[in-house]
CSV table of C-alpha atoms in Angstrom, one decimal:
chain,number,residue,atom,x,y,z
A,210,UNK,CA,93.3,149.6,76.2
A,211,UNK,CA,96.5,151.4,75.2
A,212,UNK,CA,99.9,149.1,75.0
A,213,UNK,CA,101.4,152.0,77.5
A,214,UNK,CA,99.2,150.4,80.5
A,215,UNK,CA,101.2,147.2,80.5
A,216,UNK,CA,104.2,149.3,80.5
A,217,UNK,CA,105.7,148.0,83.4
A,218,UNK,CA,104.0,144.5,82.9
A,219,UNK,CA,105.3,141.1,83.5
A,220,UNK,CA,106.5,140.9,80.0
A,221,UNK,CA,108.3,143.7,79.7
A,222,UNK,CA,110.1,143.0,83.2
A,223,UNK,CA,110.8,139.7,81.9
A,224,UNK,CA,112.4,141.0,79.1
A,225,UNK,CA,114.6,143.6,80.8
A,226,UNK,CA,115.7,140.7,82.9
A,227,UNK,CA,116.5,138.4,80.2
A,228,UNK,CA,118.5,141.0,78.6
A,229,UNK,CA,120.5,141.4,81.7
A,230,UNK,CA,121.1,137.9,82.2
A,231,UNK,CA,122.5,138.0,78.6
A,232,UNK,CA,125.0,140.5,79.0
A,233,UNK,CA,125.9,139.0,82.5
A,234,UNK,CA,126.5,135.9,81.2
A,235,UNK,CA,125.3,134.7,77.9
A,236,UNK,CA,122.7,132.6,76.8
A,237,UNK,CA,123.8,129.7,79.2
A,238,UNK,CA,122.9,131.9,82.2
A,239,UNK,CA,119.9,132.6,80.8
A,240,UNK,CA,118.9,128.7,80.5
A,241,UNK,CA,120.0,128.1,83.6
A,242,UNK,CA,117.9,131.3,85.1
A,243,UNK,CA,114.8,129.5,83.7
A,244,UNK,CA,115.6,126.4,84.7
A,245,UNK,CA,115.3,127.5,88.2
A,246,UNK,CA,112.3,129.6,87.7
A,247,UNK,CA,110.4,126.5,86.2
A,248,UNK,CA,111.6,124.4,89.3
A,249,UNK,CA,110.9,127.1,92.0
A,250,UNK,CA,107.2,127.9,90.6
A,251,UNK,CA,106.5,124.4,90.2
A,252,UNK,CA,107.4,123.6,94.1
A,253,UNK,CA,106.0,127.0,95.7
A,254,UNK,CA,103.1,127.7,93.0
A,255,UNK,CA,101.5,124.3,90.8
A,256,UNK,CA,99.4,125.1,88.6
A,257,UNK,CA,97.6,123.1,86.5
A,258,UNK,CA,97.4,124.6,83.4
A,259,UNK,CA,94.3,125.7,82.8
A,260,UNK,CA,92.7,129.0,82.5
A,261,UNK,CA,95.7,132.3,83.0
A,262,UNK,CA,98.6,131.6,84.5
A,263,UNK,CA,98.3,132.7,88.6
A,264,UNK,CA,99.7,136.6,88.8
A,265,UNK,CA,101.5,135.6,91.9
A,266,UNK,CA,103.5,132.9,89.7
A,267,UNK,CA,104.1,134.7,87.4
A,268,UNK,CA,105.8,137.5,89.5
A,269,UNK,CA,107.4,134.9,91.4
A,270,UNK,CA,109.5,133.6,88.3
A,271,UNK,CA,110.3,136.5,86.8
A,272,UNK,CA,111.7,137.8,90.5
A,273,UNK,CA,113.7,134.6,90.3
A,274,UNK,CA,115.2,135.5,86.7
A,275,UNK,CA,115.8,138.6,88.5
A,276,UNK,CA,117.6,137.0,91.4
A,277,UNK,CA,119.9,135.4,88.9
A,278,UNK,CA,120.7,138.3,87.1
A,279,UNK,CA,121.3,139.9,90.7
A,280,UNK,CA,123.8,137.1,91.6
A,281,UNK,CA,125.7,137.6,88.1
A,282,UNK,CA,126.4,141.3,88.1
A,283,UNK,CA,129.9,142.1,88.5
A,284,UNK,CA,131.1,142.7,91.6
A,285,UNK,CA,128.1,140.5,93.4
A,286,UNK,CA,128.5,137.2,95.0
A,287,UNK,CA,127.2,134.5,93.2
């Protein structure tokens, strides 16, 4: 297994989104972006720890770090 096939992976997505929620607005948006990851997954997907973590939570955070970013962009509505 070659590092290219988890190119477009969940880490690397969550990184591109956590650099954009830097630039959009700092470090506090980014807190606040996880903060309402952790509280979405946690309502829509438990988990109870054990074994991996559940793709579909997994995609559903980071699409929420995304959503934040989204909602920070200039020129969006917040």
């Amino acid at each position: 297994m070659s590092g290219d096939e988890d190119y477009y992976g969940g880490d690397y997505l969550q990184d591109i989104a956590e650099h954009r929620l830097l630039e959009c607005g700092g470090e506090q948006l980014r807190l606040a972006a996880h903060d309402e990851a952790g509280r979405y997954v946690d309502e829509r997907y438990p988990w109870d720890g054990l074994g991996d973590e559940p793709a579909e939570r997994v995609s559903a955070y980071i699409s929420v770090l995304w959503e934040c970013g989204d909602s920070a962009e200039p020129g969006q509505s917040a």
